[in-house]
């Protein structure tokens, strides 16, 4: 089937630069997606946007170009709970990818087991209203209990102003919980202001909560261009990401978010996104934890005894 992209859709960068920052060996891009291709894996009828295609081959080419060894491929909302494109990418990558699925509460045990064999290690609960329709709390808790038995975790995506309302649900989840994009702080507000402090408190009080210090291109107000020479791109995101990495060095992950759904202002050069990493993880030890040790612990724990 042919799909028409959402008006104003920005396609991913076709010729990203080679990063100057050399990723440590074994680095994992722990947040990325595949879209379709639409003619092979059609987009879901309930989707809120129609993207360009972004195939597994294109994702793997980016992985190799940037210097990552592995990917964690997160089911994108444009595919709803039809996980075929993500699963196909995981299967093709073999041990070089893990997946995060979207499932409905009536999924069978057999289907869950098949997802596990394909490399899925978690589900994503999305609370961003422009992306998904509401799912009742009871259904989410039912899914959570079932996937906990597989040793999976839950990825949550929400915006900072919704954290107070969602707090009780999040703290009732029985698994490790991974928060996308630092809980989407408003980086126009102070890093030590009440909104981000609440997120820090959430992580301080719950040792099972991790977060991705990803998506400066989505969070930034100052944008991709250097103006004062102090920091390069996305400098307003730096204090937030540094704070997370330095406070919780063993519970942070990083990902490109390729192919960057729904960006409106600009499409990042993924090479420059990698060059952002040493501004937020400022020592080789922190970089190794962020990019190698932590994702390995969560997604390839069987290797940790090496
Ligand atoms: C992201 C961010 C977004 C979209 C999705 O699954 C998705 O559609 O995650 C967004 O629009 O903020 O993490 O890719």
PDB file of C-alpha atoms in Angstrom, residues 152-255:
ATOM      1  CA  UNK A 152      10.970  -7.650  30.617  1.00  0.00           C
ATOM      2  CA  UNK A 153      10.844  -4.005  31.590  1.00  0.00           C
ATOM      3  CA  UNK A 154       8.551  -1.089  30.781  1.00  0.00           C
ATOM      4  CA  UNK A 155       9.507   2.006  28.811  1.00  0.00           C
ATOM      5  CA  UNK A 156       7.352   5.025  29.605  1.00  0.00           C
ATOM      6  CA  UNK A 157       6.952   8.141  27.493  1.00  0.00           C
ATOM      7  CA  UNK A 158       5.285  11.175  29.033  1.00  0.00           C
ATOM      8  CA  UNK A 159       5.704  14.939  29.298  1.00  0.00           C
ATOM      9  CA  UNK A 160       7.053  16.539  32.475  1.00  0.00           C
ATOM     10  CA  UNK A 161       3.843  18.350  33.381  1.00  0.00           C
ATOM     11  CA  UNK A 162       1.967  15.015  33.481  1.00  0.00           C
ATOM     12  CA  UNK A 163       4.296  13.347  35.996  1.00  0.00           C
ATOM     13  CA  UNK A 164       2.295  14.309  39.134  1.00  0.00           C
ATOM     14  CA  UNK A 165      -0.863  12.765  37.702  1.00  0.00           C
ATOM     15  CA  UNK A 166       0.947   9.606  36.530  1.00  0.00           C
ATOM     16  CA  UNK A 167       3.136   9.144  39.609  1.00  0.00           C
ATOM     17  CA  UNK A 168       0.942   6.538  41.343  1.00  0.00           C
ATOM     18  CA  UNK A 169       0.622   4.424  38.224  1.00  0.00           C
ATOM     19  CA  UNK A 170       4.351   4.543  37.544  1.00  0.00           C
ATOM     20  CA  UNK A 171       5.291   3.624  41.084  1.00  0.00           C
ATOM     21  CA  UNK A 172       2.885   0.660  40.995  1.00  0.00           C
ATOM     22  CA  UNK A 173       4.681  -0.927  38.024  1.00  0.00           C
ATOM     23  CA  UNK A 174       6.338  -4.218  39.004  1.00  0.00           C
ATOM     24  CA  UNK A 175       9.353  -4.058  36.676  1.00  0.00           C
ATOM     25  CA  UNK A 176      12.332  -1.890  35.879  1.00  0.00           C
ATOM     26  CA  UNK A 177      10.981   1.296  34.296  1.00  0.00           C
ATOM     27  CA  UNK A 178      12.868   3.275  31.644  1.00  0.00           C
ATOM     28  CA  UNK A 179      11.806   6.880  31.051  1.00  0.00           C
ATOM     29  CA  UNK A 180      12.141   8.236  27.534  1.00  0.00           C
ATOM     30  CA  UNK A 181      13.957  11.512  26.934  1.00  0.00           C
ATOM     31  CA  UNK A 182      14.395  12.469  30.628  1.00  0.00           C
ATOM     32  CA  UNK A 183      10.640  12.771  31.043  1.00  0.00           C
ATOM     33  CA  UNK A 184      10.593  15.572  28.471  1.00  0.00           C
ATOM     34  CA  UNK A 185      11.556  18.528  30.659  1.00  0.00           C
ATOM     35  CA  UNK A 186      10.853  22.082  29.586  1.00  0.00           C
ATOM     36  CA  UNK A 187      14.504  23.135  29.222  1.00  0.00           C
ATOM     37  CA  UNK A 188      13.448  26.779  29.292  1.00  0.00           C
ATOM     38  CA  UNK A 189      12.914  26.257  33.014  1.00  0.00           C
ATOM     39  CA  UNK A 190      15.766  25.987  35.534  1.00  0.00           C
ATOM     40  CA  UNK A 191      17.451  22.631  35.960  1.00  0.00           C
ATOM     41  CA  UNK A 192      17.058  23.067  39.728  1.00  0.00           C
ATOM     42  CA  UNK A 193      13.429  24.222  39.450  1.00  0.00           C
ATOM     43  CA  UNK A 194      10.447  22.291  40.841  1.00  0.00           C
ATOM     44  CA  UNK A 195       9.528  20.482  37.619  1.00  0.00           C
ATOM     45  CA  UNK A 196      12.865  18.767  37.017  1.00  0.00           C
ATOM     46  CA  UNK A 197      13.402  18.310  40.756  1.00  0.00           C
ATOM     47  CA  UNK A 198      10.248  16.209  40.792  1.00  0.00           C
ATOM     48  CA  UNK A 199      11.704  13.957  38.130  1.00  0.00           C
ATOM     49  CA  UNK A 200      14.960  13.661  40.090  1.00  0.00           C
ATOM     50  CA  UNK A 201      12.942  12.797  43.191  1.00  0.00           C
ATOM     51  CA  UNK A 202      11.111  10.130  41.186  1.00  0.00           C
ATOM     52  CA  UNK A 203      14.445   8.548  40.284  1.00  0.00           C
ATOM     53  CA  UNK A 204      15.968   9.030  43.738  1.00  0.00           C
ATOM     54  CA  UNK A 205      13.042   7.342  45.476  1.00  0.00           C
ATOM     55  CA  UNK A 206      12.728   4.469  42.998  1.00  0.00           C
ATOM     56  CA  UNK A 207      15.926   2.610  42.262  1.00  0.00           C
ATOM     57  CA  UNK A 208      14.159   0.573  39.569  1.00  0.00           C
ATOM     58  CA  UNK A 209      13.697   3.687  37.402  1.00  0.00           C
ATOM     59  CA  UNK A 210      16.184   4.429  34.613  1.00  0.00           C
ATOM     60  CA  UNK A 211      16.114   7.173  32.011  1.00  0.00           C
ATOM     61  CA  UNK A 212      17.271   7.915  28.499  1.00  0.00           C
ATOM     62  CA  UNK A 213      19.255  11.138  28.242  1.00  0.00           C
ATOM     63  CA  UNK A 214      18.210  11.314  24.623  1.00  0.00           C
ATOM     64  CA  UNK A 215      16.571  13.729  22.208  1.00  0.00           C
ATOM     65  CA  UNK A 216      18.355  17.050  22.685  1.00  0.00           C
ATOM     66  CA  UNK A 217      17.055  17.929  19.218  1.00  0.00           C
ATOM     67  CA  UNK A 218      13.488  17.475  20.459  1.00  0.00           C
ATOM     68  CA  UNK A 219      13.901  19.205  23.819  1.00  0.00           C
ATOM     69  CA  UNK A 220      16.115  22.122  22.841  1.00  0.00           C
ATOM     70  CA  UNK A 221      14.828  25.661  22.485  1.00  0.00           C
ATOM     71  CA  UNK A 222      18.228  27.122  21.575  1.00  0.00           C
ATOM     72  CA  UNK A 223      18.488  24.665  18.674  1.00  0.00           C
ATOM     73  CA  UNK A 224      21.272  23.028  16.702  1.00  0.00           C
ATOM     74  CA  UNK A 225      23.527  26.036  16.143  1.00  0.00           C
ATOM     75  CA  UNK A 226      26.314  27.334  18.343  1.00  0.00           C
ATOM     76  CA  UNK A 227      26.069  31.015  19.172  1.00  0.00           C
ATOM     77  CA  UNK A 228      28.377  31.666  22.085  1.00  0.00           C
ATOM     78  CA  UNK A 229      31.092  29.144  21.388  1.00  0.00           C
ATOM     79  CA  UNK A 230      30.770  27.667  24.878  1.00  0.00           C
ATOM     80  CA  UNK A 231      28.846  24.584  23.877  1.00  0.00           C
ATOM     81  CA  UNK A 232      27.898  23.477  20.451  1.00  0.00           C
ATOM     82  CA  UNK A 233      24.414  22.434  19.483  1.00  0.00           C
ATOM     83  CA  UNK A 234      21.510  22.056  21.915  1.00  0.00           C
ATOM     84  CA  UNK A 235      23.425  23.731  24.741  1.00  0.00           C
ATOM     85  CA  UNK A 236      20.251  24.373  26.775  1.00  0.00           C
ATOM     86  CA  UNK A 237      19.766  20.592  27.159  1.00  0.00           C
ATOM     87  CA  UNK A 238      23.301  20.041  28.491  1.00  0.00           C
ATOM     88  CA  UNK A 239      22.659  20.885  32.183  1.00  0.00           C
ATOM     89  CA  UNK A 240      19.643  18.565  32.305  1.00  0.00           C
ATOM     90  CA  UNK A 241      21.400  15.597  30.725  1.00  0.00           C
ATOM     91  CA  UNK A 242      24.602  16.146  32.722  1.00  0.00           C
ATOM     92  CA  UNK A 243      22.622  16.272  35.931  1.00  0.00           C
ATOM     93  CA  UNK A 244      20.999  12.912  35.167  1.00  0.00           C
ATOM     94  CA  UNK A 245      24.230  11.227  34.092  1.00  0.00           C
ATOM     95  CA  UNK A 246      26.230  12.472  37.057  1.00  0.00           C
ATOM     96  CA  UNK A 247      23.508  11.700  39.605  1.00  0.00           C
ATOM     97  CA  UNK A 248      22.499   8.299  38.251  1.00  0.00           C
ATOM     98  CA  UNK A 249      25.509   7.050  36.253  1.00  0.00           C
ATOM     99  CA  UNK A 250      24.337   3.432  36.394  1.00  0.00           C
ATOM    100  CA  UNK A 251      20.733   4.096  35.320  1.00  0.00           C
ATOM    101  CA  UNK A 252      21.074   6.159  32.142  1.00  0.00           C
ATOM    102  CA  UNK A 253      20.913   5.164  28.472  1.00  0.00           C
ATOM    103  CA  UNK A 254      21.457   7.067  25.245  1.00  0.00           C
ATOM    104  CA  UNK A 255      19.865   6.743  21.804  1.00  0.00           C
TER     105      UNK A 255
END
